[in-house]
mmCIF file of C-alpha atoms in Angstrom:
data_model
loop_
_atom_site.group_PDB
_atom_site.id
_atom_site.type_symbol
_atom_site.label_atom_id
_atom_site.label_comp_id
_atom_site.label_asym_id
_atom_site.label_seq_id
_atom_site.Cartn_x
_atom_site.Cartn_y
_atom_site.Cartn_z
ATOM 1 C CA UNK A 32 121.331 74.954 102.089
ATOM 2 C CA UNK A 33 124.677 77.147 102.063
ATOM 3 C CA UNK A 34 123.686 81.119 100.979
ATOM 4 C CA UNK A 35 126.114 82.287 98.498
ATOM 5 C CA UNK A 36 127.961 85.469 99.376
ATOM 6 C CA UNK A 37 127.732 87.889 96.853
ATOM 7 C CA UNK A 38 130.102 87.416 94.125
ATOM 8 C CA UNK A 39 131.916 90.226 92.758
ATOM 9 C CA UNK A 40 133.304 87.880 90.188
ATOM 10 C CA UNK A 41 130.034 88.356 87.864
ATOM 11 C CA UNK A 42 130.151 91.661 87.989
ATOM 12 C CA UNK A 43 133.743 91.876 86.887
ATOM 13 C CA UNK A 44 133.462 89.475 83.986
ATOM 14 C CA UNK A 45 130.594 91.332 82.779
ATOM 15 C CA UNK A 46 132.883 94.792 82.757
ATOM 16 C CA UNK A 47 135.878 92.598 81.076
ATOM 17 C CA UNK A 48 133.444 91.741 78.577
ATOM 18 C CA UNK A 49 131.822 95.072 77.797
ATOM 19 C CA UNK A 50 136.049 96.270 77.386
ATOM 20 C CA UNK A 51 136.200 93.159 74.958
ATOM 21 C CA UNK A 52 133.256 94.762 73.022
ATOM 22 C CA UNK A 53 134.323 98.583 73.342
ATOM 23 C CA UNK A 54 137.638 96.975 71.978
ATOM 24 C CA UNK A 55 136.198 95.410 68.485
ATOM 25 C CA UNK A 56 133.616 97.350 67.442
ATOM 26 C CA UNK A 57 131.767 96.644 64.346
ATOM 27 C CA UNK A 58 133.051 98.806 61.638
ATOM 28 C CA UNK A 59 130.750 99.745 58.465
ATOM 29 C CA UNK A 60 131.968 98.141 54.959
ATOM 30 C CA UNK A 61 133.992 99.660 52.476
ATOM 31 C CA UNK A 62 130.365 99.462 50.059
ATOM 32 C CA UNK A 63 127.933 101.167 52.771
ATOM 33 C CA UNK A 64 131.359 103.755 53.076
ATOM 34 C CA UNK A 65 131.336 104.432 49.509
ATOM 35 C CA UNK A 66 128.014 104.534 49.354
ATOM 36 C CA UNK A 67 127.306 106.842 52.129
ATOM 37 C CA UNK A 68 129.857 109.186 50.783
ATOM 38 C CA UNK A 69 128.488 109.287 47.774
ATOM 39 C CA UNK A 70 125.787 110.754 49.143
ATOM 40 C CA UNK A 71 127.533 113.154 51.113
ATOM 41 C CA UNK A 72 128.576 114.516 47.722
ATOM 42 C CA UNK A 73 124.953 114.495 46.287
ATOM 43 C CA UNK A 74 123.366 116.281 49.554
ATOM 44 C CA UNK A 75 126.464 118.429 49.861
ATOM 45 C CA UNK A 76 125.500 122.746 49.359
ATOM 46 C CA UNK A 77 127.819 123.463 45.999
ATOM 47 C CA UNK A 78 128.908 127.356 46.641
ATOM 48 C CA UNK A 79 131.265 129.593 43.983
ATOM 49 C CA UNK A 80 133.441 129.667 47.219
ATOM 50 C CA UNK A 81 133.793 125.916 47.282
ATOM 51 C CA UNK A 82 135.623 125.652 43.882
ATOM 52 C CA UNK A 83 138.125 128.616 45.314
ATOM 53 C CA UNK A 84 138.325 127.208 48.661
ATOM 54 C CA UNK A 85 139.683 124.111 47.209
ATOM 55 C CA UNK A 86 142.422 126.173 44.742
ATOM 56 C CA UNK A 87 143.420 128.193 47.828
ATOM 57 C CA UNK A 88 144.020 125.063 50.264
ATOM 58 C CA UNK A 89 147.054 124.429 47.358
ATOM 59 C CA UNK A 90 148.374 128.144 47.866
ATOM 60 C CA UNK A 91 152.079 128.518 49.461
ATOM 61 C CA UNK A 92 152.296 129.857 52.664
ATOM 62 C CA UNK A 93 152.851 133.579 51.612
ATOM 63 C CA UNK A 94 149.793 133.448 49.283
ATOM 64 C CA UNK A 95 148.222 132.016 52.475
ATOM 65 C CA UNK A 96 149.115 135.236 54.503
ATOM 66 C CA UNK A 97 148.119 137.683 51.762
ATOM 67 C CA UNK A 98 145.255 136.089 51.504
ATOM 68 C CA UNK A 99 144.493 136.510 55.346
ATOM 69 C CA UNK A 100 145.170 140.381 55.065
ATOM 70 C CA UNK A 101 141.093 139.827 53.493
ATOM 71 C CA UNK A 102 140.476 137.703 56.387
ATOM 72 C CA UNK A 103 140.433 134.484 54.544
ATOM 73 C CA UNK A 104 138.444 133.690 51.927
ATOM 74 C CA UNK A 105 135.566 134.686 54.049
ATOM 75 C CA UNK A 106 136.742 137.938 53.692
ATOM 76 C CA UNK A 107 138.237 137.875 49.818
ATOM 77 C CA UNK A 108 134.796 135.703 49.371
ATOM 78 C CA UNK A 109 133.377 139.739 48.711
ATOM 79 C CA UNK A 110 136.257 140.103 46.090
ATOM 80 C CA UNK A 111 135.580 139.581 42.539
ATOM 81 C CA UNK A 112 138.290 136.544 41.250
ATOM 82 C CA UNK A 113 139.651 138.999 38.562
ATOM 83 C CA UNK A 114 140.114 141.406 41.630
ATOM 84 C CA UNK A 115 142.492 138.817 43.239
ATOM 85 C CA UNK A 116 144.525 137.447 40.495
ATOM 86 C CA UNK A 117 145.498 141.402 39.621
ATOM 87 C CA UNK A 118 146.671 141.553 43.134
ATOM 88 C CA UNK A 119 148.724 138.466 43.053
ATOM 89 C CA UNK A 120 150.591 139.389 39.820
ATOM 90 C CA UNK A 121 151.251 143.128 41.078
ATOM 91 C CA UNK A 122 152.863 141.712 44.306
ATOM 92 C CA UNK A 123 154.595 138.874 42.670
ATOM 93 C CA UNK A 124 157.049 141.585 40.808
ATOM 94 C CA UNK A 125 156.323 139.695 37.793
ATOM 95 C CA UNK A 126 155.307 143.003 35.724
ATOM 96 C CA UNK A 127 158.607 145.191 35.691
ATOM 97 C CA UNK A 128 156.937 148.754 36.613
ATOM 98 C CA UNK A 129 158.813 151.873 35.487
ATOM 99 C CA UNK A 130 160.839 154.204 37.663
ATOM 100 C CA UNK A 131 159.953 157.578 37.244
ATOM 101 C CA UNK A 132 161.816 159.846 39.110
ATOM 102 C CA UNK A 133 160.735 163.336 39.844
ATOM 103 C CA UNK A 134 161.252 166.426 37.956
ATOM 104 C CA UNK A 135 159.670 169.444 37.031
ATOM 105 C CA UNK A 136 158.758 168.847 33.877
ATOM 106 C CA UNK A 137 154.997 168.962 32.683
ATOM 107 C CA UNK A 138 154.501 167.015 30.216
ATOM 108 C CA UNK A 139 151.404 167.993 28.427
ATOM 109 C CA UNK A 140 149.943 164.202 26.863
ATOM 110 C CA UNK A 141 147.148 164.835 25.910
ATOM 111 C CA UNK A 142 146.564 168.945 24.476
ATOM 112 C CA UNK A 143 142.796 170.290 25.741
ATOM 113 C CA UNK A 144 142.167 167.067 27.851
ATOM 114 C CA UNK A 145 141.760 168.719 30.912
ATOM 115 C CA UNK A 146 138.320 169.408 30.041
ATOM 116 C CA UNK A 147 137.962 165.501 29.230
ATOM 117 C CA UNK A 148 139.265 164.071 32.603
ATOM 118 C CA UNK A 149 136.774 166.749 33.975
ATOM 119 C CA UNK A 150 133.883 164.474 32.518
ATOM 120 C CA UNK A 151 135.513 161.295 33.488
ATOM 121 C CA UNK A 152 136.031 162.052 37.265
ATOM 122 C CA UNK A 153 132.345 163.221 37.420
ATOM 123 C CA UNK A 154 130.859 160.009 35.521
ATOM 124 C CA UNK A 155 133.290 157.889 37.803
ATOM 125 C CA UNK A 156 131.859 160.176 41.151
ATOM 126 C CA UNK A 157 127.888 158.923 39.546
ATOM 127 C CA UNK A 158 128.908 155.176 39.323
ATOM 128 C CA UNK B 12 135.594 106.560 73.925
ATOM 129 C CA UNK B 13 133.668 109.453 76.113
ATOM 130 C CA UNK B 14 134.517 112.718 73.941
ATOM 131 C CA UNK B 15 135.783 116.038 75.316
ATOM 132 C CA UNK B 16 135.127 119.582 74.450
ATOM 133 C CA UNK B 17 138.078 119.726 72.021
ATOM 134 C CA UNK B 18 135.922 117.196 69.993
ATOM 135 C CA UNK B 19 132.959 118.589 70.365
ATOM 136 C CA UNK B 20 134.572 121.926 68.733
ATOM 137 C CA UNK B 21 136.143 119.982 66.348
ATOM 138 C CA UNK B 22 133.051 118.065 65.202
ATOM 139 C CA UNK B 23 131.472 121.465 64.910
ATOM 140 C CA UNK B 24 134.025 123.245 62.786
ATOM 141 C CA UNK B 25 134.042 119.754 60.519
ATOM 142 C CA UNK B 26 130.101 119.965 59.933
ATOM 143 C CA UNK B 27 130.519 123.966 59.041
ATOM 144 C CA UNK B 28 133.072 123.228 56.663
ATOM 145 C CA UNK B 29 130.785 120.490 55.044
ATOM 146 C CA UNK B 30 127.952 122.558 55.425
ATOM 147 C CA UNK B 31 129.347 125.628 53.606
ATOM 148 C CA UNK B 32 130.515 123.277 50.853
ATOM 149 C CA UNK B 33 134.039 122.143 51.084
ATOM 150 C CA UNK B 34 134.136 118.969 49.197
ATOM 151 C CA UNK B 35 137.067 118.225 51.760
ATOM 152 C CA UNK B 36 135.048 117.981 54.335
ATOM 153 C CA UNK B 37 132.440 115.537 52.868
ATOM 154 C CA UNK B 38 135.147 112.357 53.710
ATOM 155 C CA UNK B 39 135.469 113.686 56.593
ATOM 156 C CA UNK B 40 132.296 114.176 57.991
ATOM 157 C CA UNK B 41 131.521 110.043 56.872
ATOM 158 C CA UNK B 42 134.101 108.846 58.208
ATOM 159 C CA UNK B 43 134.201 110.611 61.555
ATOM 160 C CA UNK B 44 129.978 109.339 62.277
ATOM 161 C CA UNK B 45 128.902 106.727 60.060
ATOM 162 C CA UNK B 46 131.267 104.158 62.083
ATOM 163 C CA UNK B 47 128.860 105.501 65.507
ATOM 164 C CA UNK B 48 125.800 105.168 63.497
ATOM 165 C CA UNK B 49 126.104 102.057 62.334
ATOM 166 C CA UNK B 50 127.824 100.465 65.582
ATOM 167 C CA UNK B 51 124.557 101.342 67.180
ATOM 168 C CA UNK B 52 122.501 99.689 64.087
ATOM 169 C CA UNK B 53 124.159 96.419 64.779
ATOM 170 C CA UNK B 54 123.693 97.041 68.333
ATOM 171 C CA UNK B 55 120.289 97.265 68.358
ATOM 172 C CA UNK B 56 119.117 95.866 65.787
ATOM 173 C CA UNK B 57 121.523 92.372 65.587
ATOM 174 C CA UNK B 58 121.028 92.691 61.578
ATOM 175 C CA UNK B 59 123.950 93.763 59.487
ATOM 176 C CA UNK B 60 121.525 94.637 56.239
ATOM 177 C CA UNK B 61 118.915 96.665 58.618
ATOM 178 C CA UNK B 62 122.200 98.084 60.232
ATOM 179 C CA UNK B 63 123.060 99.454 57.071
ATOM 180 C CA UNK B 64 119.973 100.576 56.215
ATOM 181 C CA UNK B 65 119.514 103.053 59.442
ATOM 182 C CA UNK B 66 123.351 104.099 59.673
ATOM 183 C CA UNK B 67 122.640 104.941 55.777
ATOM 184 C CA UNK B 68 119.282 106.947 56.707
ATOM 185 C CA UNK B 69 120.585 108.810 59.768
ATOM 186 C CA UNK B 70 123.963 110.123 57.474
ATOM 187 C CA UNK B 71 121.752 111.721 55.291
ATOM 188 C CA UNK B 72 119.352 113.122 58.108
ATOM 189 C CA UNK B 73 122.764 114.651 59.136
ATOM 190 C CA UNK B 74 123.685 115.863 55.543
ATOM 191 C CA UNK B 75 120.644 118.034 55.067
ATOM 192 C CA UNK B 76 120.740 119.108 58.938
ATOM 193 C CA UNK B 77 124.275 120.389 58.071
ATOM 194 C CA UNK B 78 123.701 123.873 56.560
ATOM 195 C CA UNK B 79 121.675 124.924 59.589
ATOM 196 C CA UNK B 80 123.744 123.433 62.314
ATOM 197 C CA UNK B 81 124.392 126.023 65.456
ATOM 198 C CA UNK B 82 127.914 125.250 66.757
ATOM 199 C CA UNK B 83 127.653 125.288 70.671
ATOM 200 C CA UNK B 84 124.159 124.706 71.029
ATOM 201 C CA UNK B 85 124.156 120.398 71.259
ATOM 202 C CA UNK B 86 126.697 117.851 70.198
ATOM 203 C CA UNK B 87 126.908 116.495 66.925
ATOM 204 C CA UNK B 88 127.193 113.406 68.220
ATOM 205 C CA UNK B 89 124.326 113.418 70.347
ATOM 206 C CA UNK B 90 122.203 114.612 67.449
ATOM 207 C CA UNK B 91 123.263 111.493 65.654
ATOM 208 C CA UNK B 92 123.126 109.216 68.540
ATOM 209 C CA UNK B 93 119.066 110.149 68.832
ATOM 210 C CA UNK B 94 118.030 110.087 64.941
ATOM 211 C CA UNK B 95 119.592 106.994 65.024
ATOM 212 C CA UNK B 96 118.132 105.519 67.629
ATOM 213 C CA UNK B 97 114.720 106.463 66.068
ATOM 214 C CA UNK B 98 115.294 105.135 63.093
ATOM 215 C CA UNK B 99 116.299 101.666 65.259
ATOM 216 C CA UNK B 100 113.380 102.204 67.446
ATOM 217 C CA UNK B 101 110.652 102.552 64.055
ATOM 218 C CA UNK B 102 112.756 99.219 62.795
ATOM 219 C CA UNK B 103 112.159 97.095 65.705
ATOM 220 C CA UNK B 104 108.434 98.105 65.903
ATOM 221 C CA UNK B 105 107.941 97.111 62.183
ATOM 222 C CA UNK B 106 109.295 93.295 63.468
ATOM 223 C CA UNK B 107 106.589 90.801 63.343
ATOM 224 C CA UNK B 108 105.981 89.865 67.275
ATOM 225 C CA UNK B 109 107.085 86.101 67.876
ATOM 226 C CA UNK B 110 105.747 84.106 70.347
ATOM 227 C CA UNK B 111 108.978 83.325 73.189
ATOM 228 C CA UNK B 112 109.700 79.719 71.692
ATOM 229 C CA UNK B 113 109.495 80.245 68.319
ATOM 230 C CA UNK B 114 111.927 83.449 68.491
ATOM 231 C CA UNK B 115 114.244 80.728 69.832
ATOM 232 C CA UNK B 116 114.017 78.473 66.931
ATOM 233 C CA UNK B 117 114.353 81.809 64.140
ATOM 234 C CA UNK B 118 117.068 80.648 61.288
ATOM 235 C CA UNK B 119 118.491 84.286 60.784
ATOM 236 C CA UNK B 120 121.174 83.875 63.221
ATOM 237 C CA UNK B 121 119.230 84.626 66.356
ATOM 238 C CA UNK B 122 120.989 83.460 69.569
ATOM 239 C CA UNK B 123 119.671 79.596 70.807
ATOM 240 C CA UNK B 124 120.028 78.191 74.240
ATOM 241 C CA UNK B 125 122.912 76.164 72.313
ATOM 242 C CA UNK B 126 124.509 79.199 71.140
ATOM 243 C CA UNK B 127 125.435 80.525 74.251
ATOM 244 C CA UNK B 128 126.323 77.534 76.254
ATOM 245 C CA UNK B 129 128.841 76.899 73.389
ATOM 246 C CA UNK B 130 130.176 80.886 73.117
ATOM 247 C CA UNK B 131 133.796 80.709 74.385
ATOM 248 C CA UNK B 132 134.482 84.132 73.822
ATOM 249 C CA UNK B 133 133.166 86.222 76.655
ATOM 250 C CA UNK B 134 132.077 89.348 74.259
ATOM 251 C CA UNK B 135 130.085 87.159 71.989
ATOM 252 C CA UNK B 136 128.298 85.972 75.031
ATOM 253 C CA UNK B 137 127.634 89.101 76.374
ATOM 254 C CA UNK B 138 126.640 90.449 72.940
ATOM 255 C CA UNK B 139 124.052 87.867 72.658
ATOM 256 C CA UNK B 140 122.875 88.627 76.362
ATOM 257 C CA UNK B 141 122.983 92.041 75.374
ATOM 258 C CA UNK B 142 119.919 91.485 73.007
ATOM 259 C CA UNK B 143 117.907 89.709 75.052
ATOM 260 C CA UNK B 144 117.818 92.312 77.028
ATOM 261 C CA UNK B 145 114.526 94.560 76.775
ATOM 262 C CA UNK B 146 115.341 97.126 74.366
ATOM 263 C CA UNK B 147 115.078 100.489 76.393
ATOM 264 C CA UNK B 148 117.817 98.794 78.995
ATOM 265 C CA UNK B 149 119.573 97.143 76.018
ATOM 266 C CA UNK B 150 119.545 100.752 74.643
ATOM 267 C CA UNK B 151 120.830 102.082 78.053
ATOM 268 C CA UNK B 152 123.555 99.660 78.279
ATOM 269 C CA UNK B 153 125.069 99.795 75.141
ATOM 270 C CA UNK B 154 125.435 104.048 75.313
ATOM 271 C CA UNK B 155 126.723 103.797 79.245
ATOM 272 C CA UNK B 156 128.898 100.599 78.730
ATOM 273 C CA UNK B 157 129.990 100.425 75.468
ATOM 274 C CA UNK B 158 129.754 103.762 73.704
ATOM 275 C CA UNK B 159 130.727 105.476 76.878
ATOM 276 C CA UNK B 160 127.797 108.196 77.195
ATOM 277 C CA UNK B 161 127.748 109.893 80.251
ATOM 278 C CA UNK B 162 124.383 109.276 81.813
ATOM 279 C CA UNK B 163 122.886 112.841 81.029
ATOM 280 C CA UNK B 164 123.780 112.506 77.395
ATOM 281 C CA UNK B 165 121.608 109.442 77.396
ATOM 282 C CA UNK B 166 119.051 110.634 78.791
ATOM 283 C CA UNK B 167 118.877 113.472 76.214
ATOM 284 C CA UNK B 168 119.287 110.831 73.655
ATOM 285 C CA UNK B 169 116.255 108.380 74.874
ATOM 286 C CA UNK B 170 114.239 111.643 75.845
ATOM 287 C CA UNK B 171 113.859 110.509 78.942
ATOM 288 C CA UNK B 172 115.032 111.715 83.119
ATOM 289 C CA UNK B 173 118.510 110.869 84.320
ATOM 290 C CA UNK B 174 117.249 109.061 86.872
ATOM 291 C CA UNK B 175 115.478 107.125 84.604
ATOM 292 C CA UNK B 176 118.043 106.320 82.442
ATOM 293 C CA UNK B 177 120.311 105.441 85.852
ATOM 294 C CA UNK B 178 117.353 103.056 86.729
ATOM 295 C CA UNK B 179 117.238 100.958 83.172
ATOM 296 C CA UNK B 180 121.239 100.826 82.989
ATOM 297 C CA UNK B 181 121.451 98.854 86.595
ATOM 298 C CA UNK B 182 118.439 96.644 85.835
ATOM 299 C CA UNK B 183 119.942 96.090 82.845
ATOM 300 C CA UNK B 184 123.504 95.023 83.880
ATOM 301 C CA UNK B 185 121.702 92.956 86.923
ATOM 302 C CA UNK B 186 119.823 91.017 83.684
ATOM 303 C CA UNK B 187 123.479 90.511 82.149
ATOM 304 C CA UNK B 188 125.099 89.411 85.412
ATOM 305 C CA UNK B 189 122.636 86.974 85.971
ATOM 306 C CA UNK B 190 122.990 85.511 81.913
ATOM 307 C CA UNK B 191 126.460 85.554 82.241
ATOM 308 C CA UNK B 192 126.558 83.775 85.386
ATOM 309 C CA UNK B 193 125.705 80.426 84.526
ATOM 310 C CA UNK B 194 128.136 80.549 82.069
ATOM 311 C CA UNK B 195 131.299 81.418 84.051
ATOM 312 C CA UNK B 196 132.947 77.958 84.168
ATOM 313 C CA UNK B 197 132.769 77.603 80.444
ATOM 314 C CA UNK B 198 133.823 80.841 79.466
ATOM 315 C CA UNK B 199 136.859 80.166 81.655
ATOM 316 C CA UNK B 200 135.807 83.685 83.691
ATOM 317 C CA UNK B 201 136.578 81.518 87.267
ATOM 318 C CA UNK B 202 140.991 81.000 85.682
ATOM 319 C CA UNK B 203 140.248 85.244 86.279
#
């Protein structure tokens, strides 16, 4: 009876086939895909952040970079919205600010309020 | 299809982002894992509905794991690779036990004698070697051979030594060797 060497060939078919499998893999439907995802959506965390997050990714690149002067909207996340918007229109030059130029005139607005702003800085100082 | 650091990072930052909830990110995160989870349902399990079932099961294990995930600590991937392994593991345990002939004769698309001697392409033949294969070595296999794990990631993934895992992947390919060999002539592996 005639021993068979060991044959190499086996072993190399076998790796040729696992390449044929890494090759085609089986891919998931478009229905377990959809469905899947729709649970992403369900189990997803819904933060106030998210619904900014998602305005923000639309932003310009200069909006972008003011935005980063908070650190991204990690940072701004610590801003109120109201906060941000008034920042946006002040910087956009979109409210025409008047020069005033100065002189050494006093002008006296409001007669006796002296004593007023007096009670306003001190209510402002107590929150 | 090994992965490198950069994806490990990147699979990180993608989980944060769904996490924190970017609705972005929720696309992203399904279609970057489901296709590993459920390539190792069909794997194991050689059942496209059960397949579904645990690649389905093991997304939403990694859904509600998101929030708390520590960047740098473990791969994403590796997470997913062991829940879903578990959940293929509790699956095959549930199967009623058939006696060695009658699994043979099974009408749900199990693998006959006939089957393979008529398989011309080599990958379906290996495929259905691959699950006759005991299913810690057909576990072994498939992660070293055809998901490209490096042998330590395995062996964090079945929980078990490296050495261990080294011993179950050659036993296993010996076991597929041998299946395939009988079939050379017809799968045209001598024209090679």
């Amino acid at each position: 009876m005639t021993m068979t060497k060991p044959d190499h060939r086996n072993e190399r078919a076998v790796d040729a086939a696992f390449a044929s499998l890494r090759a085609n893999p089986p891919h998931p439907s478009s229905e377990l895909f959809d469905k899947v995802l729709a649970r992403a959506l369900a189990e997803q965390p819904v933060l106030e952040g998210a619904r900014v997050y998602a305005e923000a990714e639309a932003l310009p690149g200069f909006w972008a970079e003011v935005l980063g002067i908070f650190g991204g909207w990690r940072g701004a996340g610590g801003l109120t919205t109201a906060m941000v918007v008034g920042l946006v229109i002040g910087l956009s030059g979109t409210v025409q600010l008047p020069i005033y130029e100065a002189t050494d005139e006093v002008l006296d607005l409001m007669p006796g309020g002296t004593e007023i702003f007096a009670e306003i800085n001190v209510e402002n100082e107590n929150g | 299809m090994a992965l490198d650091a950069t994806d490990t990072d990147e699979d990180d930052r993608l989980l944060a982002r769904y996490g924190s909830g970017d609705p972005a990110a929720a696309g992203l995160v399904v279609a970057r894992f489901l296709p590993l989870a459920y390539r190792i349902g069909v794997r194991m399990l050689k059942d496209a509905s059960q397949a579904d079932d645990v690649a389905q099961e093991a997304m939403i294990r990694l859904f509600r794991m998101a929030p708390g995930w520590q960047p740098g600590q473990a791969k994403v991937t590796t997470w997913l690779y062991r829940v879903t392994v578990n959940l293929c593991t509790d699956h095959l345990r549930k199967r009623p036990t058939l006696p060695l002939d009658a699994a043979q004769d099974v009408a749900d698309g199990a693998a006959t004698a006939e089957d393979r001697l008529v398989a011309q392409d080599r990958s379906v033949a290996l495929d259905l070697a691959l699950g006759d294969l005991p299913e810690r070595q057909r576990l072994a296999v498939v992660l070293r051979h055809i998901e490209g794990l490096a042998n330590p990631e395995i062996a964090e993934v079945m929980g078990i030594g490296t050495e261990a895992v080294e011993s179950l992947i050659a036993r296993g390919k010996r076991g597929l060797t041998a299946a395939l060999a009988g079939q050379r002539a017809a799968l045209g592996y001598d024209d090679d």
